[in-house]
Amino acid sequence: MKTIYDWHTGPYPARVRIAIGELGLQSQVRFVSVDLRKGEHKTPAFLAKNYSGTLPVLELDDGTLISECTAITQYLDALKGDSVLTGTTPLEQGVIHMMSKRAEIELLDAISVYFHHATPGLGPDVEIYQNPEWGLRQRDKAVRGMHYFDGMLQQQPFVAGSAFSMADITVIGGLIFAELVGLPVPAQCEALRAWYTRMQERHSVQNRITMSEPAEAPV
Amino acid sequence: MKTIYDWHTGPYPARVRIAIGELGLQSQVRFVSVDLRKGEHKTPAFLAKNYSGTLPVLELDDGTLISECTAITQYLDALKGDSVLTGTTPLEQGVIHMMSKRAEIELLDAISVYFHHATPGLGPDVEIYQNPEWGLRQRDKAVRGMHYFDGMLQQQPFVAGSAFSMADITVIGGLIFAELVGLPVPAQCEALRAWYTRMQERHSVQNRITMSEPAEAPV
């Protein structure tokens, strides 16, 4: 049984939860809550698991720790064996990794910086340094990012082309975070909004939060 | 023939140049210079190739564009077929992607932000917005990152374990950038310094800058 350290409503944890749902690996993982609001991800005990102090972290049976959503997704996708999320051909792999990274830089990570630096974030006990000006710049970058991804989705059904992939999951994570911080997708981003509606119909996206309940309270 | 848009001394371009050298793919690529000092990576023509306005970018014969060093490395490594840089087993892939991402967050990207925000960077025509306070925070983060990687290299010969990988290349990129900005590796980071000396003995690292000369002036 593998352990996922995460927080059930977190946008980054959502990425790995959606990946697990897409791959059908629910029965192979258990979830352990790390309370972001209490700053449990910044304690020495947790930093020993992930130097960067971020969620989620995957712990394997032998104690190996894998952090970073892209790395965890790559591991799980290879473990399952079909590479449905990270691509099979060199070209698919390259384009999916590019678009997923771009979704981090231009959308998800930008919103995260906005949240932690230009809003109360996780509260004064956790947000011990803030740079509001930088946070606001990143908010504006994220809105531009929404327009960029809208443009891509006017041309193709999924973020990295013709099939659902890790890159879609990263953009979903971005829009989950955007909702949390009250940053709406502009009305004119019709393709992005329509794509997000389709994404929310996927079982993996719908069930991501309740996924951890059976492990916490087995029936 | 594939095209790499880059700048011969850039730390991020170095990552892909080292990957090409490690994979022995020199004869399959040609290099086109994008002059960072003139801000050519921020022109509309270049932004059409890479929305994020960063180097390097790989262009395939059919016009497909792949940016982001991790994505380009993943593509080239899969193309070569042996996955010597990104791992063959799920565990190797996960750990290599994690450590490479960590090297970006904690070292290379942090130094890049320091350079662009708390030093003259590429000059006033290119650095149209700077946030020096944020830049200095990132410099300090990078120095802490050096100590972290030093600790890892006290335990294992390479950044992601027992073999050279993409994660080593990312840390090399970080130390190349550290040299450019005059940020020394602390003397007490003996394992990191010894590792870097070994890395600089690799042909791929030694020849990364001159690699582009034959394509520019074929003999």
Short mmCIF file of N, CA and C in Angstrom, two decimals, chain B residues 44-170:
data_model
loop_
_atom_site.label_atom_id
_atom_site.label_comp_id
_atom_site.label_asym_id
_atom_site.label_seq_id
_atom_site.Cartn_x
_atom_site.Cartn_y
_atom_site.Cartn_z
N PRO B 44 7.59 39.32 -30.74
CA PRO B 44 6.40 38.56 -31.16
C PRO B 44 6.74 37.33 -31.98
N ALA B 45 7.75 37.42 -32.84
CA ALA B 45 8.12 36.27 -33.68
C ALA B 45 8.56 35.09 -32.82
N PHE B 46 9.34 35.39 -31.76
CA PHE B 46 9.79 34.29 -30.92
C PHE B 46 8.69 33.82 -29.98
N LEU B 47 7.89 34.74 -29.49
CA LEU B 47 6.78 34.34 -28.60
C LEU B 47 5.79 33.43 -29.32
N ALA B 48 5.74 33.55 -30.65
CA ALA B 48 4.88 32.63 -31.41
C ALA B 48 5.44 31.21 -31.38
N LYS B 49 6.75 31.10 -31.17
CA LYS B 49 7.36 29.77 -31.04
C LYS B 49 7.24 29.24 -29.62
N ASN B 50 7.39 30.13 -28.64
CA ASN B 50 7.28 29.72 -27.24
C ASN B 50 6.58 30.83 -26.46
N TYR B 51 5.35 30.57 -26.09
CA TYR B 51 4.53 31.56 -25.39
C TYR B 51 5.24 32.14 -24.17
N SER B 52 6.04 31.30 -23.48
CA SER B 52 6.70 31.76 -22.26
C SER B 52 7.92 32.63 -22.53
N GLY B 53 8.36 32.71 -23.78
CA GLY B 53 9.48 33.60 -24.10
C GLY B 53 10.80 33.18 -23.48
N THR B 54 11.04 31.88 -23.43
CA THR B 54 12.29 31.38 -22.86
C THR B 54 13.02 30.48 -23.86
N LEU B 55 14.31 30.38 -23.65
CA LEU B 55 15.16 29.47 -24.43
C LEU B 55 15.48 28.26 -23.57
N PRO B 56 15.79 27.12 -24.17
CA PRO B 56 15.79 26.82 -25.60
C PRO B 56 14.44 26.32 -26.09
N VAL B 57 14.31 26.28 -27.42
CA VAL B 57 13.14 25.68 -28.07
C VAL B 57 13.65 24.72 -29.14
N LEU B 58 13.04 23.57 -29.21
CA LEU B 58 13.37 22.57 -30.24
C LEU B 58 12.29 22.62 -31.31
N GLU B 59 12.71 22.74 -32.57
CA GLU B 59 11.74 22.68 -33.68
C GLU B 59 12.01 21.44 -34.51
N LEU B 60 11.00 20.63 -34.70
CA LEU B 60 11.15 19.40 -35.48
C LEU B 60 10.93 19.69 -36.97
N ASP B 61 11.24 18.71 -37.80
CA ASP B 61 11.12 18.87 -39.25
C ASP B 61 9.74 19.32 -39.68
N ASP B 62 8.72 18.82 -38.98
CA ASP B 62 7.35 19.13 -39.39
C ASP B 62 6.84 20.44 -38.78
N GLY B 63 7.74 21.16 -38.10
CA GLY B 63 7.34 22.44 -37.53
C GLY B 63 6.88 22.36 -36.09
N THR B 64 6.75 21.15 -35.54
CA THR B 64 6.36 21.01 -34.14
C THR B 64 7.39 21.68 -33.25
N LEU B 65 6.90 22.44 -32.27
CA LEU B 65 7.78 23.17 -31.36
C LEU B 65 7.70 22.58 -29.97
N ILE B 66 8.85 22.30 -29.37
CA ILE B 66 8.89 21.80 -28.00
C ILE B 66 9.80 22.71 -27.20
N SER B 67 9.22 23.34 -26.18
CA SER B 67 10.02 24.18 -25.27
C SER B 67 10.04 23.51 -23.91
N GLU B 68 10.73 24.12 -22.98
CA GLU B 68 10.96 23.59 -21.62
C GLU B 68 12.00 22.47 -21.66
N CYS B 69 13.08 22.70 -20.95
CA CYS B 69 14.23 21.78 -20.97
C CYS B 69 13.83 20.35 -20.62
N THR B 70 12.98 20.20 -19.61
CA THR B 70 12.57 18.85 -19.20
C THR B 70 11.86 18.14 -20.34
N ALA B 71 10.98 18.87 -21.01
CA ALA B 71 10.21 18.28 -22.11
C ALA B 71 11.12 17.93 -23.28
N ILE B 72 12.04 18.83 -23.60
CA ILE B 72 12.97 18.57 -24.71
C ILE B 72 13.85 17.36 -24.38
N THR B 73 14.33 17.30 -23.14
CA THR B 73 15.18 16.19 -22.73
C THR B 73 14.40 14.88 -22.77
N GLN B 74 13.17 14.92 -22.28
CA GLN B 74 12.31 13.73 -22.32
C GLN B 74 12.13 13.27 -23.77
N TYR B 75 11.86 14.20 -24.68
CA TYR B 75 11.69 13.86 -26.09
C TYR B 75 12.95 13.23 -26.66
N LEU B 76 14.08 13.90 -26.48
CA LEU B 76 15.33 13.42 -27.08
C LEU B 76 15.74 12.07 -26.50
N ASP B 77 15.53 11.91 -25.20
CA ASP B 77 15.91 10.66 -24.54
C ASP B 77 15.05 9.50 -25.05
N ALA B 78 13.76 9.76 -25.23
CA ALA B 78 12.86 8.72 -25.76
C ALA B 78 13.18 8.44 -27.23
N LEU B 79 13.53 9.49 -27.95
CA LEU B 79 13.88 9.35 -29.38
C LEU B 79 15.09 8.45 -29.54
N LYS B 80 16.10 8.68 -28.71
CA LYS B 80 17.32 7.86 -28.76
C LYS B 80 16.99 6.43 -28.38
N GLY B 81 16.06 6.27 -27.45
CA GLY B 81 15.52 4.93 -27.18
C GLY B 81 16.04 4.22 -25.95
N ASP B 82 17.10 4.71 -25.34
CA ASP B 82 17.67 4.00 -24.20
C ASP B 82 17.24 4.59 -22.85
N SER B 83 16.63 5.76 -22.87
CA SER B 83 16.18 6.44 -21.64
C SER B 83 17.30 6.52 -20.61
N VAL B 84 18.49 6.88 -21.05
CA VAL B 84 19.62 6.96 -20.12
C VAL B 84 19.55 8.21 -19.25
N LEU B 85 18.80 9.22 -19.67
CA LEU B 85 18.74 10.46 -18.90
C LEU B 85 17.48 10.56 -18.04
N THR B 86 16.40 9.92 -18.45
CA THR B 86 15.12 10.09 -17.73
C THR B 86 14.63 8.81 -17.05
N GLY B 87 15.40 7.73 -17.15
CA GLY B 87 15.07 6.52 -16.40
C GLY B 87 14.24 5.51 -17.16
N THR B 88 14.41 4.26 -16.83
CA THR B 88 13.65 3.20 -17.50
C THR B 88 12.54 2.65 -16.60
N THR B 89 12.83 2.37 -15.34
CA THR B 89 11.77 1.84 -14.46
C THR B 89 10.89 3.00 -13.97
N PRO B 90 9.67 2.68 -13.54
CA PRO B 90 8.81 3.73 -12.97
C PRO B 90 9.52 4.48 -11.83
N LEU B 91 10.20 3.74 -10.95
CA LEU B 91 10.88 4.36 -9.82
C LEU B 91 11.97 5.32 -10.29
N GLU B 92 12.79 4.88 -11.25
CA GLU B 92 13.83 5.77 -11.78
C GLU B 92 13.22 7.03 -12.38
N GLN B 93 12.17 6.84 -13.16
CA GLN B 93 11.53 7.99 -13.81
C GLN B 93 10.99 8.98 -12.78
N GLY B 94 10.34 8.43 -11.75
CA GLY B 94 9.78 9.29 -10.71
C GLY B 94 10.84 10.07 -9.96
N VAL B 95 11.90 9.38 -9.55
CA VAL B 95 12.93 10.04 -8.76
C VAL B 95 13.71 11.06 -9.60
N ILE B 96 14.00 10.71 -10.84
CA ILE B 96 14.73 11.64 -11.70
C ILE B 96 13.89 12.90 -11.95
N HIS B 97 12.61 12.72 -12.26
CA HIS B 97 11.76 13.90 -12.49
C HIS B 97 11.63 14.74 -11.22
N MET B 98 11.51 14.07 -10.06
CA MET B 98 11.44 14.81 -8.81
C MET B 98 12.70 15.62 -8.57
N MET B 99 13.85 15.00 -8.70
CA MET B 99 15.09 15.70 -8.37
C MET B 99 15.41 16.80 -9.38
N SER B 100 15.02 16.59 -10.63
CA SER B 100 15.23 17.63 -11.64
C SER B 100 14.34 18.83 -11.34
N LYS B 101 13.09 18.55 -11.01
CA LYS B 101 12.17 19.65 -10.66
C LYS B 101 12.67 20.37 -9.41
N ARG B 102 13.13 19.62 -8.44
CA ARG B 102 13.64 20.23 -7.21
C ARG B 102 14.86 21.11 -7.52
N ALA B 103 15.68 20.66 -8.44
CA ALA B 103 16.85 21.46 -8.83
C ALA B 103 16.44 22.75 -9.52
N GLU B 104 15.33 22.70 -10.24
CA GLU B 104 14.81 23.94 -10.83
C GLU B 104 14.32 24.88 -9.73
N ILE B 105 13.43 24.36 -8.89
CA ILE B 105 12.78 25.21 -7.88
C ILE B 105 13.79 25.79 -6.90
N GLU B 106 14.67 24.93 -6.40
CA GLU B 106 15.53 25.31 -5.28
C GLU B 106 16.86 25.91 -5.70
N LEU B 107 17.19 25.82 -6.99
CA LEU B 107 18.52 26.29 -7.41
C LEU B 107 18.45 27.11 -8.71
N LEU B 108 18.21 26.43 -9.81
CA LEU B 108 18.34 27.09 -11.11
C LEU B 108 17.33 28.22 -11.29
N ASP B 109 16.05 27.94 -11.10
CA ASP B 109 15.04 28.98 -11.30
C ASP B 109 15.21 30.10 -10.29
N ALA B 110 15.63 29.74 -9.07
CA ALA B 110 15.84 30.76 -8.04
C ALA B 110 16.96 31.71 -8.45
N ILE B 111 18.04 31.17 -9.00
CA ILE B 111 19.14 32.03 -9.46
C ILE B 111 18.70 32.88 -10.64
N SER B 112 17.89 32.30 -11.51
CA SER B 112 17.38 33.06 -12.65
C SER B 112 16.55 34.26 -12.18
N VAL B 113 15.71 34.05 -11.20
CA VAL B 113 14.90 35.16 -10.68
C VAL B 113 15.81 36.21 -10.04
N TYR B 114 16.79 35.76 -9.28
CA TYR B 114 17.76 36.69 -8.70
C TYR B 114 18.41 37.53 -9.80
N PHE B 115 18.89 36.87 -10.85
CA PHE B 115 19.56 37.56 -11.95
C PHE B 115 18.66 38.60 -12.61
N HIS B 116 17.42 38.21 -12.89
CA HIS B 116 16.52 39.11 -13.62
C HIS B 116 15.91 40.20 -12.74
N HIS B 117 15.92 39.99 -11.42
CA HIS B 117 15.21 40.94 -10.55
C HIS B 117 16.09 41.72 -9.59
N ALA B 118 17.26 41.20 -9.25
CA ALA B 118 18.08 41.89 -8.25
C ALA B 118 19.50 42.19 -8.74
N THR B 119 19.71 42.02 -10.05
CA THR B 119 20.96 42.46 -10.68
C THR B 119 20.53 43.19 -11.97
N PRO B 120 21.47 43.81 -12.68
CA PRO B 120 21.05 44.45 -13.95
C PRO B 120 20.49 43.46 -14.96
N GLY B 121 20.72 42.18 -14.75
CA GLY B 121 20.14 41.16 -15.63
C GLY B 121 20.57 41.35 -17.07
N LEU B 122 19.63 41.34 -17.98
CA LEU B 122 19.93 41.50 -19.40
C LEU B 122 19.88 42.97 -19.83
N GLY B 123 19.84 43.86 -18.85
CA GLY B 123 19.85 45.29 -19.17
C GLY B 123 18.46 45.89 -19.17
N PRO B 124 18.40 47.23 -19.06
CA PRO B 124 17.11 47.91 -18.87
C PRO B 124 16.12 47.73 -20.02
N ASP B 125 16.60 47.51 -21.21
CA ASP B 125 15.67 47.34 -22.34
C ASP B 125 14.92 46.02 -22.26
N VAL B 126 15.55 45.02 -21.62
CA VAL B 126 14.92 43.69 -21.52
C VAL B 126 14.21 43.53 -20.19
N GLU B 127 14.85 44.01 -19.12
CA GLU B 127 14.27 43.84 -17.77
C GLU B 127 13.31 44.99 -17.48
N ILE B 128 12.14 44.93 -18.08
CA ILE B 128 11.23 46.06 -17.97
C ILE B 128 10.50 46.11 -16.64
N TYR B 129 10.52 45.04 -15.89
CA TYR B 129 9.97 45.05 -14.51
C TYR B 129 10.93 44.27 -13.63
N GLN B 130 11.31 44.84 -12.51
CA GLN B 130 12.16 44.14 -11.55
C GLN B 130 11.57 44.25 -10.15
N ASN B 131 11.77 43.20 -9.36
CA ASN B 131 11.33 43.17 -7.97
C ASN B 131 12.54 42.72 -7.15
N PRO B 132 13.41 43.69 -6.80
CA PRO B 132 14.69 43.33 -6.17
C PRO B 132 14.53 42.53 -4.88
N GLU B 133 13.53 42.88 -4.07
CA GLU B 133 13.36 42.16 -2.81
C GLU B 133 13.09 40.68 -3.07
N TRP B 134 12.23 40.40 -4.05
CA TRP B 134 11.94 39.02 -4.41
C TRP B 134 13.20 38.34 -4.95
N GLY B 135 13.94 39.07 -5.76
CA GLY B 135 15.17 38.52 -6.32
C GLY B 135 16.16 38.12 -5.24
N LEU B 136 16.32 38.96 -4.23
CA LEU B 136 17.27 38.66 -3.16
C LEU B 136 16.81 37.46 -2.33
N ARG B 137 15.50 37.34 -2.11
CA ARG B 137 14.97 36.16 -1.42
C ARG B 137 15.32 34.88 -2.19
N GLN B 138 15.20 34.98 -3.52
CA GLN B 138 15.48 33.80 -4.34
C GLN B 138 16.97 33.46 -4.34
N ARG B 139 17.81 34.49 -4.27
CA ARG B 139 19.26 34.23 -4.16
C ARG B 139 19.53 33.43 -2.88
N ASP B 140 18.95 33.86 -1.77
CA ASP B 140 19.17 33.16 -0.50
C ASP B 140 18.62 31.73 -0.56
N LYS B 141 17.49 31.57 -1.22
CA LYS B 141 16.92 30.24 -1.41
C LYS B 141 17.89 29.34 -2.19
N ALA B 142 18.52 29.91 -3.21
CA ALA B 142 19.46 29.13 -4.02
C ALA B 142 20.67 28.69 -3.20
N VAL B 143 21.14 29.55 -2.32
CA VAL B 143 22.29 29.16 -1.48
C VAL B 143 21.88 28.02 -0.54
N ARG B 144 20.66 28.11 0.01
CA ARG B 144 20.17 26.98 0.81
C ARG B 144 20.06 25.72 -0.05
N GLY B 145 19.66 25.91 -1.29
CA GLY B 145 19.57 24.77 -2.22
C GLY B 145 20.92 24.11 -2.45
N MET B 146 21.95 24.93 -2.53
CA MET B 146 23.31 24.35 -2.68
C MET B 146 23.62 23.43 -1.49
N HIS B 147 23.27 23.87 -0.29
CA HIS B 147 23.52 23.03 0.89
C HIS B 147 22.67 21.75 0.83
N TYR B 148 21.45 21.87 0.35
CA TYR B 148 20.61 20.68 0.22
C TYR B 148 21.25 19.67 -0.74
N PHE B 149 21.65 20.13 -1.92
CA PHE B 149 22.22 19.20 -2.90
C PHE B 149 23.57 18.66 -2.42
N ASP B 150 24.29 19.48 -1.67
CA ASP B 150 25.52 18.98 -1.06
C ASP B 150 25.21 17.80 -0.14
N GLY B 151 24.15 17.92 0.64
CA GLY B 151 23.77 16.83 1.53
C GLY B 151 23.41 15.56 0.76
N MET B 152 22.70 15.73 -0.35
CA MET B 152 22.34 14.57 -1.17
C MET B 152 23.60 13.91 -1.73
N LEU B 153 24.55 14.74 -2.16
CA LEU B 153 25.76 14.20 -2.81
C LEU B 153 26.77 13.66 -1.80
N GLN B 154 26.53 13.90 -0.52
CA GLN B 154 27.32 13.21 0.51
C GLN B 154 26.88 11.75 0.62
N GLN B 155 25.64 11.49 0.19
CA GLN B 155 25.05 10.15 0.35
C GLN B 155 25.11 9.31 -0.91
N GLN B 156 25.20 9.96 -2.07
CA GLN B 156 25.11 9.22 -3.34
C GLN B 156 25.94 9.96 -4.39
N PRO B 157 26.42 9.22 -5.41
CA PRO B 157 27.35 9.84 -6.37
C PRO B 157 26.70 10.82 -7.35
N PHE B 158 25.40 10.64 -7.61
CA PHE B 158 24.71 11.51 -8.55
C PHE B 158 23.44 12.07 -7.91
N VAL B 159 22.89 13.09 -8.50
CA VAL B 159 21.79 13.83 -7.88
C VAL B 159 20.56 12.95 -7.65
N ALA B 160 20.28 12.03 -8.58
CA ALA B 160 19.10 11.18 -8.42
C ALA B 160 19.47 9.76 -8.00
N GLY B 161 20.73 9.53 -7.58
CA GLY B 161 21.09 8.19 -7.11
C GLY B 161 22.43 7.72 -7.63
N SER B 162 22.42 6.52 -8.21
CA SER B 162 23.69 5.87 -8.57
C SER B 162 24.13 6.12 -10.01
N ALA B 163 23.31 6.81 -10.79
CA ALA B 163 23.66 7.02 -12.20
C ALA B 163 23.43 8.48 -12.61
N PHE B 164 24.23 8.93 -13.56
CA PHE B 164 24.05 10.26 -14.15
C PHE B 164 22.67 10.33 -14.80
N SER B 165 22.00 11.49 -14.66
CA SER B 165 20.65 11.63 -15.22
C SER B 165 20.33 13.10 -15.52
N MET B 166 19.13 13.30 -16.00
CA MET B 166 18.62 14.65 -16.25
C MET B 166 18.72 15.52 -15.00
N ALA B 167 18.59 14.92 -13.83
CA ALA B 167 18.66 15.71 -12.59
C ALA B 167 20.05 16.31 -12.38
N ASP B 168 21.10 15.55 -12.74
CA ASP B 168 22.44 16.13 -12.67
C ASP B 168 22.55 17.32 -13.62
N ILE B 169 22.00 17.15 -14.82
CA ILE B 169 22.09 18.23 -15.81
C ILE B 169 21.43 19.51 -15.27
N THR B 170 20.32 19.36 -14.58
CA THR B 170 19.63 20.54 -14.06
C THR B 170 20.46 21.24 -12.98
#
